[in-house]
Short mmCIF file of C-alpha atoms in Angstrom, two decimals:
data_model
loop_
_atom_site.label_atom_id
_atom_site.label_comp_id
_atom_site.label_asym_id
_atom_site.label_seq_id
_atom_site.Cartn_x
_atom_site.Cartn_y
_atom_site.Cartn_z
CA MET A 116 63.84 -45.90 85.58
CA ARG A 117 61.27 -43.59 84.07
CA GLN A 118 59.12 -46.56 83.01
CA ARG A 119 59.34 -48.10 86.51
CA PHE A 120 58.23 -44.72 88.01
CA THR A 121 55.35 -44.40 85.53
CA ALA A 122 54.14 -47.86 86.40
CA VAL A 123 54.04 -47.01 90.13
CA ILE A 124 51.88 -43.86 89.66
CA PRO A 125 48.55 -45.67 89.12
CA GLY A 126 49.11 -47.64 92.32
CA ILE A 127 49.75 -44.48 94.29
CA ILE A 128 46.62 -42.83 92.88
CA ALA A 129 44.62 -45.96 93.85
CA VAL A 130 45.93 -45.86 97.43
CA VAL A 131 45.21 -42.12 97.79
CA ALA A 132 41.74 -42.51 96.25
CA GLY A 133 41.00 -45.37 98.66
CA ALA A 134 42.04 -43.30 101.62
CA VAL A 135 39.91 -40.44 100.53
CA ILE A 136 36.88 -42.63 100.07
CA LEU A 137 37.44 -44.32 103.48
CA ALA A 138 37.79 -40.97 105.21
CA GLY A 139 34.68 -39.80 103.55
CA CYS A 140 32.74 -42.95 104.58
CA THR A 141 34.03 -42.57 108.14
CA ALA A 142 32.99 -38.90 108.23
CA LEU A 143 29.55 -39.85 106.82
CA ALA A 144 29.14 -42.62 109.39
CA THR A 145 30.15 -40.25 112.22
CA VAL A 146 27.66 -37.60 110.96
CA SER A 147 25.00 -40.29 110.64
CA LYS A 148 25.61 -41.58 114.14
CA ALA A 149 25.45 -38.03 115.55
CA THR A 150 22.20 -37.42 113.53
CA ILE A 151 20.75 -40.59 115.02
CA GLU A 152 21.91 -39.91 118.54
CA ALA A 153 21.09 -36.30 118.84
CA PRO A 154 17.28 -36.74 118.89
CA ALA A 155 17.57 -39.51 121.45
CA THR A 156 19.76 -37.25 123.69
CA LEU A 157 17.47 -34.31 123.29
CA GLY A 158 14.49 -36.54 123.92
CA SER A 159 16.15 -37.94 127.10
CA ILE A 160 16.90 -34.46 128.40
CA GLY A 161 13.36 -33.35 127.60
CA SER A 162 11.93 -36.34 129.44
CA HIS A 163 14.08 -35.67 132.39
CA MET A 164 13.11 -32.02 132.60
CA ARG A 165 9.34 -32.81 132.29
CA ALA A 166 9.59 -35.72 134.84
CA LYS A 167 11.35 -33.54 137.30
CA HIS A 168 8.77 -30.72 136.89
CA ASP A 169 5.70 -32.94 137.05
CA ILE A 170 6.79 -35.45 139.69
CA ILE A 171 9.16 -33.66 142.04
CA GLU A 172 7.90 -30.10 141.77
CA LYS A 173 4.17 -30.58 141.09
CA GLN A 174 3.81 -34.01 142.96
CA ASP A 175 1.43 -35.12 140.21
CA LEU A 176 -0.06 -38.57 140.83
CA SER A 177 -0.92 -39.36 137.19
CA ALA A 178 2.61 -38.36 136.14
CA ALA A 179 4.12 -40.62 138.84
CA ILE A 180 1.85 -43.51 137.75
CA GLY A 181 2.72 -42.99 134.04
CA TYR A 182 6.46 -42.82 134.94
CA LEU A 183 6.49 -46.00 136.96
CA ALA A 184 4.38 -47.79 134.42
CA GLY A 185 6.96 -46.91 131.75
CA GLU A 186 4.30 -45.00 129.76
CA ARG A 187 5.57 -41.50 130.14
CA TYR A 188 9.07 -39.86 130.15
CA THR A 189 10.41 -42.92 128.32
CA PHE A 190 13.69 -41.49 127.14
CA ARG A 191 15.85 -42.04 130.24
CA GLN A 192 19.35 -42.42 129.02
CA HIS A 193 20.67 -38.99 130.05
CA THR A 194 20.23 -36.28 132.65
CA TYR A 195 21.46 -32.78 132.35
CA ALA A 196 24.59 -31.98 134.36
CA GLY A 197 24.33 -31.00 137.99
CA ASP A 198 20.66 -31.77 138.37
CA THR A 199 18.29 -34.32 139.84
CA ASN A 200 19.16 -37.86 138.65
CA TRP A 201 16.68 -40.51 137.53
CA TRP A 202 16.93 -42.43 140.78
CA THR A 203 15.69 -39.37 142.68
CA ILE A 204 12.75 -39.21 140.38
CA ASN A 205 12.15 -42.95 140.90
CA TRP A 206 12.09 -42.35 144.66
CA ALA A 207 9.79 -39.33 144.43
CA ALA A 208 7.31 -41.11 142.08
CA SER A 209 7.20 -44.17 144.41
CA THR A 210 6.51 -41.84 147.40
CA ILE A 211 3.61 -40.22 145.57
CA VAL A 212 2.03 -43.53 144.54
CA ILE A 213 2.35 -45.18 147.93
CA LYS A 214 0.87 -42.15 149.74
CA ALA A 215 -2.06 -41.99 147.23
CA HIS A 216 -2.75 -45.74 147.71
CA ALA A 217 -2.77 -45.28 151.54
CA ALA A 218 -5.25 -42.37 151.09
CA GLY A 219 -7.59 -44.61 149.15
CA GLU A 220 -6.86 -43.39 145.66
CA ALA A 221 -6.80 -45.81 142.77
CA VAL A 222 -3.35 -46.99 141.74
CA PRO A 223 -2.67 -49.82 139.20
CA GLN A 224 -1.41 -52.95 140.95
CA ALA A 225 1.71 -53.34 138.90
CA VAL A 226 2.67 -49.67 139.60
CA LEU A 227 2.10 -50.03 143.33
CA TYR A 228 4.27 -53.13 143.40
CA ARG A 229 7.00 -51.35 141.53
CA ALA A 230 6.81 -48.42 143.99
CA TYR A 231 7.16 -50.71 146.95
CA ARG A 232 10.17 -52.48 145.42
CA ILE A 233 11.92 -49.15 144.67
CA LYS A 234 11.43 -48.17 148.31
CA THR A 235 12.83 -51.45 149.57
CA ASP A 236 16.17 -50.47 148.08
CA SER A 237 16.85 -47.72 150.71
CA TYR A 238 20.19 -46.97 152.06
CA ASP A 239 18.50 -47.31 155.44
CA LEU A 240 18.01 -51.03 156.15
CA VAL A 241 15.19 -50.28 158.61
CA GLU A 242 13.35 -48.25 156.03
CA SER A 243 13.84 -51.06 153.55
CA GLY A 244 12.19 -53.34 156.18
CA TYR A 245 9.30 -50.99 156.55
CA TYR A 246 8.46 -51.10 152.89
CA LEU A 247 9.12 -54.81 152.71
CA ASP A 248 6.43 -55.23 155.37
CA LEU A 249 3.97 -53.09 153.37
CA LEU A 250 4.82 -55.14 150.28
CA ARG A 251 4.25 -58.28 152.33
CA GLN A 252 0.80 -57.11 153.38
CA LYS A 253 -0.08 -56.46 149.70
CA LEU A 254 1.20 -59.89 148.64
CA LEU A 255 -0.86 -61.54 151.40
CA ALA A 256 -3.95 -59.75 150.28
CA ASP A 257 -3.48 -60.48 146.61
CA TYR A 258 -2.00 -63.99 146.62
CA GLY A 259 -2.41 -65.58 150.03
CA GLU A 260 -0.12 -66.95 152.66
CA ASN A 261 0.85 -70.12 150.80
CA SER A 262 1.77 -68.41 147.54
CA PRO A 263 5.15 -68.53 145.85
CA GLN A 264 4.96 -64.68 145.70
CA LEU A 265 5.02 -64.57 149.56
CA LEU A 266 7.84 -67.13 149.77
CA LEU A 267 9.92 -65.06 147.34
CA ASP A 268 9.27 -62.00 149.51
CA SER A 269 10.33 -63.84 152.66
CA LEU A 270 13.63 -64.74 150.95
CA ASN A 271 14.46 -61.11 150.05
CA PRO A 272 18.17 -60.70 151.01
CA LYS A 273 17.50 -57.33 152.73
CA ARG A 274 14.78 -58.87 154.84
CA LEU A 275 17.16 -61.76 155.75
CA LEU A 276 20.01 -59.32 156.59
CA LEU A 277 17.77 -57.04 158.68
CA GLU A 278 16.36 -60.01 160.73
CA TYR A 279 19.97 -61.26 161.27
CA LEU A 280 21.04 -57.90 162.66
CA ARG A 281 17.93 -57.64 164.77
CA ALA A 282 18.72 -61.14 166.19
CA GLY A 283 22.11 -59.81 167.41
CA GLY A 284 24.22 -60.62 164.39
CA HIS A 285 27.23 -58.46 163.52
CA ILE A 286 29.09 -57.42 160.33
CA ASP A 287 32.68 -56.53 160.64
CA PHE A 288 33.95 -55.19 157.29
CA SER A 289 37.54 -55.11 158.50
CA LEU A 290 37.55 -58.91 158.52
CA PRO A 291 36.97 -61.46 155.73
CA LEU A 292 33.25 -61.93 155.15
CA SER A 293 32.65 -63.29 151.65
CA LEU A 294 29.80 -65.78 151.21
CA ASP A 295 31.54 -67.64 148.50
CA ILE A 296 30.57 -71.36 148.72
CA TYR A 297 34.19 -72.64 148.52
CA GLU A 298 35.40 -70.31 151.22
CA LEU A 299 32.47 -71.14 153.47
CA LEU A 300 33.01 -74.85 153.11
CA THR A 301 36.60 -74.42 154.39
CA LEU A 302 35.58 -71.97 157.12
CA GLN A 303 32.87 -74.31 158.32
CA GLN A 304 35.47 -76.82 159.29
CA ASN A 305 37.09 -74.11 161.46
CA ASN A 306 33.85 -72.88 163.02
CA TYR A 307 34.11 -69.57 161.05
CA GLN A 308 36.96 -68.20 163.26
CA ASN A 309 38.16 -64.67 162.64
CA TYR A 310 35.31 -63.97 160.25
CA GLY A 311 33.26 -60.81 159.82
CA LEU A 312 29.88 -62.53 159.97
CA ASP A 313 28.16 -64.97 162.38
CA VAL A 314 27.45 -67.31 159.42
CA PRO A 315 25.39 -69.97 161.35
CA LEU A 316 23.17 -67.16 162.69
CA LEU A 317 22.78 -65.48 159.27
CA LEU A 318 22.03 -68.73 157.44
CA SER A 319 19.61 -69.99 160.03
CA PHE A 320 17.01 -67.60 158.59
CA PRO A 321 14.42 -70.37 158.11
CA LEU A 322 14.05 -70.55 161.94
CA ARG A 323 12.96 -66.92 161.84
CA MET A 324 10.25 -67.54 159.20
CA GLN A 325 6.64 -68.16 159.72
CA ALA A 326 5.89 -71.89 159.99
CA ASN A 327 4.18 -72.20 156.60
CA GLU A 328 6.94 -70.23 154.90
CA ARG A 329 9.66 -72.45 156.42
CA GLU A 330 7.85 -75.56 155.16
CA ALA A 331 7.58 -74.05 151.65
CA PHE A 332 11.26 -73.23 151.70
CA PHE A 333 12.33 -76.59 152.93
CA ARG A 334 10.23 -78.25 150.14
CA LEU A 335 11.87 -75.92 147.66
CA ILE A 336 15.42 -77.14 148.62
CA GLN A 337 14.37 -80.69 149.60
CA PHE A 338 15.50 -80.28 153.21
CA PRO A 339 16.82 -83.71 154.34
CA LEU A 340 14.63 -84.18 157.42
CA PRO A 341 11.19 -85.66 157.68
CA GLU A 342 8.44 -83.00 157.70
CA SER A 343 7.60 -83.96 161.37
CA GLN A 344 11.00 -82.44 162.33
CA TRP A 345 10.88 -79.22 160.31
CA HIS A 346 9.92 -77.26 163.40
CA ASP A 347 12.32 -79.06 165.68
CA THR A 348 14.83 -76.23 166.21
CA ALA A 349 17.66 -78.54 167.40
CA ALA A 350 17.26 -81.01 164.54
CA VAL A 351 17.06 -78.21 161.95
CA GLN A 352 20.14 -76.47 163.36
CA GLN A 353 22.20 -79.69 163.11
CA VAL A 354 21.41 -79.98 159.39
CA MET A 355 22.22 -76.24 158.90
CA LEU A 356 25.74 -76.95 160.13
CA THR A 357 26.47 -79.41 157.39
CA PRO A 358 28.15 -78.82 153.97
CA TRP A 359 24.95 -80.02 152.38
CA TYR A 360 23.08 -76.91 153.50
CA LEU A 361 25.74 -74.55 152.21
CA VAL A 362 25.72 -76.23 148.81
CA GLU A 363 21.88 -76.01 148.62
CA LEU A 364 22.03 -72.26 149.37
CA SER A 365 24.60 -71.83 146.70
CA ARG A 366 22.25 -73.19 144.00
CA GLY A 367 19.89 -71.19 141.97
CA TYR A 368 16.18 -72.07 142.29
CA ARG A 369 12.96 -71.59 140.38
CA LEU A 370 9.94 -69.64 141.71
CA LEU A 371 7.18 -68.14 139.64
CA SER A 372 8.61 -69.89 136.56
CA VAL A 373 11.79 -67.68 136.85
CA GLU A 374 15.26 -68.82 137.61
CA GLN A 375 16.32 -67.01 140.84
CA GLU A 376 19.87 -66.24 141.87
CA SER A 377 21.46 -68.34 144.71
CA LEU A 378 20.67 -67.14 148.20
CA LEU A 379 24.33 -67.03 149.09
CA TRP A 380 25.09 -64.75 146.16
CA ALA A 381 22.13 -62.47 147.00
CA LEU A 382 23.11 -62.26 150.60
CA ASP A 383 26.76 -61.52 149.79
CA ARG A 384 25.65 -58.63 147.57
CA ALA A 385 23.27 -57.28 150.29
CA VAL A 386 26.12 -57.33 152.87
CA SER A 387 28.51 -55.63 150.44
CA ASP A 388 25.93 -52.91 149.64
CA LEU A 389 25.74 -52.04 153.32
CA HIS A 390 29.32 -50.76 153.42
CA ASN A 391 28.83 -47.11 152.57
CA GLU A 392 28.79 -44.08 154.78
CA THR A 393 25.06 -43.57 154.73
CA SER A 394 24.07 -47.14 155.51
CA LEU A 395 26.76 -47.55 158.18
CA CYS A 396 25.79 -44.29 159.94
CA VAL A 397 22.03 -45.01 159.97
CA GLY A 398 22.51 -48.66 160.73
CA ARG A 399 24.70 -47.92 163.73
CA TYR A 400 22.23 -45.30 164.88
CA HIS A 401 19.59 -48.07 164.88
CA GLY A 402 21.90 -50.11 167.15
CA PHE A 403 23.18 -52.66 164.66
CA LYS A 404 26.64 -54.09 165.20
CA LEU A 405 28.46 -52.78 162.12
CA THR A 406 32.22 -52.23 161.98
CA PRO A 407 33.43 -50.27 158.98
CA ARG A 408 36.76 -50.67 157.22
CA PRO A 409 39.46 -48.38 158.76
CA TYR A 410 39.74 -46.08 155.68
CA LEU A 411 36.29 -44.56 156.40
CA ALA A 412 36.50 -41.42 158.54
CA VAL A 413 35.11 -42.02 162.04
CA GLU A 414 32.95 -38.88 161.99
CA LEU A 415 31.17 -40.04 158.85
CA VAL A 416 30.04 -43.39 160.18
CA THR A 417 29.58 -42.74 163.92
CA PRO A 418 26.24 -41.38 165.20
CA PRO A 419 25.14 -38.86 166.30
CA GLN A 420 27.71 -36.68 164.50
CA CYS A 421 27.37 -38.48 161.19
CA LEU A 422 23.59 -37.87 161.22
CA ARG A 423 24.07 -34.06 160.89
CA SER A 424 25.57 -34.32 157.39
CA LEU A 425 22.92 -36.86 156.39
CA LYS A 426 20.13 -34.51 157.61
CA ASN A 427 21.59 -31.75 155.49
CA GLN A 428 21.51 -34.03 152.47
CA ASN A 429 17.90 -35.10 153.31
CA TRP A 430 18.96 -38.72 153.80
CA VAL A 431 17.30 -39.13 157.18
CA SER A 432 14.63 -37.47 159.17
CA THR A 433 15.77 -38.55 162.65
#
């Protein structure tokens, strides 16, 4: 018995020693990780504090340009609790750059484009449209009316959604409204009954395009009509009511040597993004036919009362 116990002792020692070594390695790895992460965290907080001071408080143009160019305030992983987030700094920097450009000050082209694109992501769809139009003017001046850059701009899902609503379209979030290709193919057979979108009106966006843009888009998707009929509204609408058209809109496409997401997917996301208190309140204020889901409090999505809280949060100036 004594011999058996003696033989076991070296094994126990080996196990204990292994556990100690493993614990030491784990502790060392944790300390090393903390040592590596601490400077990055401190750098991010420092970047955030300087960016807030220079861009939001001082309204400094060179700081805004450097920030949007990705040359300054480059540690952006963290903010310090309870203070201005990075998106607010994005918005402020874009405002400074766009105002400076309008006043005739020199702004790098890439920075100005980035500023416009940040502004097109507003909670207010009408404000998004305003900056999309400014971006369009810049694209026309830089690339011309037959450029792929301009076609890509004309297919921006926020632009398409805004034009749909301005054309009398509606969005009823209390009803099904997914733009999934398989669901749409089934619904098309039933004329989209009990659906939250007027799908034929939404997807007839080429008819709301400029003539040259419509032609460029139809070439892109190989629209199955002779070019002589591309501006024949009745003929185009007939094709748009077919499964072929839905399938084409569900495909990705290439513009500017980059694979673009499908238009159906992009539109589906734009519709979904509109269902929040701010966008619904402001959109309904603009007269758009938007019906929220029942769980949203009426006073938060019904103007004019919903505008008061948004004014207090500086979301709207109306």
